[in-house]
Coordinates of C-alpha atoms in Angstrom, one line a residue:
M1 CA 300.1 11.9 104.4
R2 CA 297.8 9.2 105.7
R3 CA 294.4 9.4 104.0
M4 CA 291.4 9.8 106.4
K5 CA 288.9 6.9 106.5
L6 CA 285.6 7.6 104.9
R7 CA 283.6 7.1 108.0
V8 CA 285.8 9.6 109.9
V9 CA 285.3 12.1 107.1
I10 CA 281.5 11.7 107.2
G11 CA 281.5 11.8 111.0
R12 CA 283.5 14.9 111.2
G13 CA 281.4 16.5 108.5
A14 CA 278.2 15.7 110.5
L15 CA 279.8 17.1 113.7
V16 CA 280.6 20.4 111.8
G17 CA 277.0 20.5 110.5
T18 CA 275.6 19.8 114.0
I19 CA 277.5 22.9 115.4
V20 CA 276.4 25.1 112.4
G21 CA 272.8 23.9 112.7
A22 CA 272.8 24.5 116.5
V23 CA 273.9 28.1 115.9
E24 CA 271.3 28.6 113.1
G25 CA 268.6 27.2 115.4
A26 CA 269.7 29.5 118.2
I27 CA 269.4 32.5 115.9
S28 CA 266.0 31.5 114.7
W29 CA 264.9 30.7 118.3
S30 CA 266.1 34.1 119.5
A31 CA 263.9 35.8 116.9
S32 CA 260.8 33.6 117.5
G33 CA 259.2 36.1 119.9
I34 CA 259.6 39.1 117.6
G35 CA 259.4 37.5 114.2
I36 CA 262.4 37.0 111.9
A37 CA 263.9 40.5 111.8
I38 CA 266.1 41.5 108.9
Y39 CA 269.3 41.2 110.9
H40 CA 268.3 37.7 112.1
M41 CA 267.7 36.7 108.5
L42 CA 271.0 38.2 107.3
A43 CA 272.8 36.4 110.1
M44 CA 271.2 33.1 109.2
W45 CA 272.4 33.5 105.6
V46 CA 275.9 34.7 106.4
V47 CA 276.9 32.7 109.5
P48 CA 277.1 29.2 107.9
V49 CA 279.8 30.1 105.4
P50 CA 282.6 31.4 107.7
L51 CA 281.6 29.2 110.6
G52 CA 281.4 26.1 108.5
A53 CA 284.7 26.9 106.8
A54 CA 286.5 27.4 110.2
L55 CA 285.1 24.2 111.6
A56 CA 285.9 22.2 108.4
Y57 CA 289.5 23.5 108.5
R58 CA 289.8 22.6 112.2
A59 CA 288.3 19.2 111.6
R60 CA 290.9 18.7 108.8
L61 CA 288.4 17.6 106.3
P62 CA 289.8 16.7 102.9
H63 CA 289.3 19.6 100.5
W64 CA 287.7 21.5 103.4
G65 CA 287.1 24.6 101.2
V66 CA 284.9 22.6 98.9
A67 CA 283.0 21.1 101.8
A68 CA 282.7 24.5 103.4
L69 CA 280.9 25.9 100.3
A70 CA 278.8 22.8 99.4
G71 CA 277.6 22.4 103.0
P72 CA 275.7 25.7 103.3
L73 CA 274.2 25.3 99.8
T74 CA 272.9 21.8 100.6
F75 CA 271.8 23.0 104.0
A76 CA 269.7 25.9 102.6
F77 CA 268.0 23.5 100.1
L78 CA 267.4 20.7 102.6
M79 CA 266.1 23.1 105.3
Q80 CA 263.2 24.0 103.1
A81 CA 262.0 20.4 103.1
L82 CA 262.4 19.8 106.9
N83 CA 260.6 23.1 107.6
A84 CA 257.7 21.9 105.4
L85 CA 257.5 18.8 107.7
M86 CA 257.1 20.8 110.9
P87 CA 253.7 21.8 112.2
N88 CA 252.7 25.5 112.5
P89 CA 253.6 26.6 116.1
S90 CA 249.9 27.7 116.7
L91 CA 248.6 24.1 116.2
F92 CA 250.4 22.3 119.1
D93 CA 251.7 23.3 122.5
L94 CA 255.3 22.3 121.7
P95 CA 258.4 23.8 123.3
E96 CA 260.0 26.4 121.0
A97 CA 263.2 24.5 121.2
C98 CA 261.6 21.8 119.0
Y99 CA 261.7 24.1 116.1
A100 CA 265.5 24.4 116.3
F101 CA 265.8 20.6 115.7
P102 CA 265.3 20.8 111.9
F103 CA 268.3 23.2 111.6
V104 CA 270.5 20.7 113.4
L105 CA 269.4 17.7 111.4
A106 CA 269.5 19.5 108.1
A107 CA 273.0 20.9 108.7
A108 CA 274.3 17.6 110.0
I109 CA 273.1 15.7 106.9
S110 CA 274.2 18.5 104.6
Y111 CA 277.8 18.9 105.9
A112 CA 278.2 15.1 106.2
A113 CA 277.2 14.8 102.5
A114 CA 279.4 17.7 101.5
A115 CA 282.4 16.2 103.3
W116 CA 281.8 12.9 101.6
A117 CA 281.4 14.5 98.2
A118 CA 284.6 16.5 98.7
S119 CA 286.6 13.4 99.6
D120 CA 288.7 11.4 97.2
R121 CA 286.6 8.3 97.9
A122 CA 283.5 9.6 96.1
S123 CA 283.2 9.1 92.3
W124 CA 281.5 11.6 90.1
L125 CA 278.8 9.1 89.4
S126 CA 278.0 8.6 93.1
R127 CA 278.2 12.4 93.7
A128 CA 275.7 13.0 90.9
A129 CA 273.4 10.2 92.2
A130 CA 273.5 11.7 95.7
A131 CA 272.7 15.2 94.4
V132 CA 269.7 13.8 92.4
A133 CA 268.4 11.9 95.4
I134 CA 268.6 14.9 97.6
C135 CA 266.9 17.2 95.0
A136 CA 264.2 14.7 94.3
S137 CA 263.5 14.2 98.1
V138 CA 263.2 18.0 98.6
V139 CA 261.0 18.5 95.6
A140 CA 258.7 15.6 96.7
V141 CA 258.3 17.1 100.2
L142 CA 257.7 20.6 98.9
Q143 CA 255.1 19.3 96.5
G144 CA 253.2 17.6 99.4
R145 CA 253.7 20.4 101.9
V146 CA 250.0 21.5 101.7
A147 CA 248.8 17.9 102.4
V148 CA 251.3 17.7 105.4
A149 CA 250.0 21.1 106.7
D150 CA 246.4 19.9 106.4
W151 CA 247.2 16.6 108.2
Y152 CA 248.7 18.5 111.1
K153 CA 245.8 20.9 111.3
E154 CA 243.3 18.0 111.2
R155 CA 245.1 16.3 114.1
A156 CA 245.1 19.6 116.1
L157 CA 241.4 20.2 115.4
E158 CA 240.6 16.7 116.7
N159 CA 242.2 17.6 120.0
L160 CA 240.3 20.8 120.6
D161 CA 237.9 20.7 123.6
I162 CA 235.2 22.7 121.9
P163 CA 232.5 21.8 119.4
L164 CA 233.6 22.1 115.8
L165 CA 231.1 24.2 113.8
A166 CA 230.9 25.6 110.3
L167 CA 228.6 27.9 108.5
D168 CA 226.0 26.2 106.3
L169 CA 224.5 29.2 104.5
P170 CA 224.2 29.6 100.7
G171 CA 226.3 32.4 99.3
Y172 CA 229.0 32.3 102.0
R173 CA 232.4 30.8 101.0
F174 CA 234.8 29.4 103.5
D175 CA 238.1 31.3 103.6
Y176 CA 240.2 30.1 106.5
S177 CA 240.4 28.3 109.9
W178 CA 242.9 29.3 112.6
I179 CA 243.5 27.7 115.9
I180 CA 244.0 30.5 118.4
R181 CA 245.5 30.6 121.9
S182 CA 245.2 33.0 124.7
P183 CA 248.2 35.4 125.2
G184 CA 249.0 33.6 128.4
G185 CA 249.0 30.2 126.7
R186 CA 246.4 28.7 129.0
L187 CA 245.6 25.2 127.9
D188 CA 241.9 25.7 128.6
D189 CA 241.8 28.8 126.3
V190 CA 242.5 27.3 122.9
G191 CA 239.8 28.1 120.4
L192 CA 239.0 28.3 116.7
D193 CA 238.6 31.3 114.4
L194 CA 236.7 30.8 111.1
G195 CA 236.5 33.3 108.2
Y196 CA 234.0 33.5 105.3
H197 CA 233.0 35.9 102.6
N198 CA 229.9 36.8 100.7
G199 CA 230.5 39.7 98.3
D200 CA 231.9 42.6 100.3
S201 CA 230.9 41.0 103.6
K202 CA 233.6 39.1 105.4
P203 CA 232.1 37.7 108.6
S204 CA 234.2 35.8 111.1
I205 CA 233.3 33.2 113.8
T206 CA 235.3 32.6 116.9
I207 CA 234.6 29.6 119.2
L208 CA 236.2 29.4 122.7
P209 CA 235.7 27.3 125.8
A210 CA 232.8 28.7 127.9
F211 CA 234.8 28.5 131.1
P212 CA 235.8 31.0 132.5
R213 CA 233.8 33.4 130.3
T214 CA 230.1 34.0 129.4
P215 CA 228.7 35.9 126.5
E216 CA 228.3 38.9 128.8
T217 CA 231.9 38.8 130.1
W218 CA 233.4 38.1 126.7
C219 CA 231.6 41.1 125.3
T220 CA 233.1 43.4 127.9
E221 CA 236.6 42.1 127.4
Q222 CA 238.2 44.8 125.3
P223 CA 241.9 45.6 124.7
V224 CA 243.2 48.6 126.6
D225 CA 243.5 50.7 123.4
V226 CA 239.9 50.0 122.2
P227 CA 237.1 52.1 123.6
Q228 CA 234.5 50.2 125.6
L229 CA 231.5 49.4 123.4
A230 CA 228.0 48.9 124.6
C231 CA 226.8 45.4 125.2
R232 CA 223.1 44.8 124.9
T233 CA 221.6 41.5 126.2
L234 CA 219.0 40.0 123.9
P235 CA 216.2 37.7 124.7
G236 CA 217.6 34.2 125.1
G237 CA 220.8 35.3 126.7
N238 CA 222.7 36.4 123.6
V239 CA 224.7 39.6 123.7
L240 CA 224.9 42.2 120.8
Q241 CA 227.8 44.6 120.6
V242 CA 227.7 47.5 118.2
G243 CA 231.1 48.7 116.9
D244 CA 232.4 51.2 114.4
Y245 CA 233.0 48.5 111.8
G246 CA 230.1 46.2 112.3
M247 CA 228.2 44.0 114.8
S248 CA 229.3 41.3 117.1
L249 CA 226.9 38.7 118.5
Y250 CA 227.9 36.6 121.5
A251 CA 226.2 33.3 122.3
R252 CA 226.7 30.1 124.2
Q253 CA 226.3 26.6 122.8
G254 CA 227.1 23.8 125.2
D255 CA 230.6 24.1 126.6
A256 CA 231.6 26.9 124.2
V257 CA 230.9 30.5 123.6
I258 CA 230.7 31.9 120.1
R259 CA 231.3 35.3 118.7
V260 CA 229.9 36.2 115.2
V261 CA 231.2 39.4 113.6
G262 CA 229.4 40.8 110.6
T263 CA 228.2 43.9 108.9
S264 CA 224.7 44.0 110.4
E265 CA 222.5 42.6 113.2
A266 CA 220.5 40.6 110.7
E267 CA 223.6 39.1 109.2
V268 CA 225.1 38.0 112.5
R269 CA 221.8 36.6 113.7
T270 CA 221.4 34.6 110.4
I271 CA 224.9 33.3 110.6
L272 CA 224.5 32.1 114.2
A273 CA 221.3 30.3 113.3
H274 CA 223.1 28.4 110.4
L275 CA 226.1 27.0 112.3
R276 CA 226.3 23.3 112.0
P277 CA 228.6 20.5 113.4
A278 CA 231.7 20.1 111.2
S279 CA 234.4 17.5 110.9
P280 CA 238.1 18.2 111.5
A281 CA 238.9 17.3 107.9
S282 CA 236.4 19.8 106.5
L283 CA 237.8 22.6 108.6
A284 CA 241.4 21.7 107.9
R285 CA 241.2 21.9 104.1
V286 CA 240.2 25.3 102.6

């Protein structure tokens, strides 16, 4: 029987991987609106084995059974690294389909490598060297995933059309920064949520574009399932809202409106008075 050329083996392996990755990406994409449910997760673990085996057999890969088993294992490992290189969906207004691309790329590389390793052309030394190279690359990426995530967040913060502020008040420790988007996804309604803590107190600060809201209108915007709370206008135009779990103070600064949530009126007033300009780097790294 004529032996298949190595480039054909690798090409067919990559084609098998591309199909498997596309299916995996479609499963992940279908769950993106509801979170990864248990049946989606099971499907993503189970599907690559029988699908990859059937495709490897149809592609007439040499030792297709070995390739069908090595492919999913390499794919699961490599997928972790490529996921670590992708930005959080909340940071950028990217099409959801972009997040299916790592599945396709990881699977194509994995099945191509598995097909090559299962062929008669690969020596044990080259197989071991390839395995070490893949493992080392994945470990290096995973070790740097925090720095990658911070870099993405810093770029996203630089593109926000609101003033970047941070709390400069002794005793309060910075907990988190989240970029938030309106439910409708309006590009003019992307803001920033900051969290701090001081003992049992865990105040939060939200900054949004002023248009189309004011402190008064933002105070009256309540979810349907939350009772309307009284909004009291203070001297200077700020608005105070008293709730069951604390106080909310609404104010305007330039082109932004700010909401400070704390345990008491004195606390939210003090926090608002101690907001200072901040750099994207300082808010990206917690």
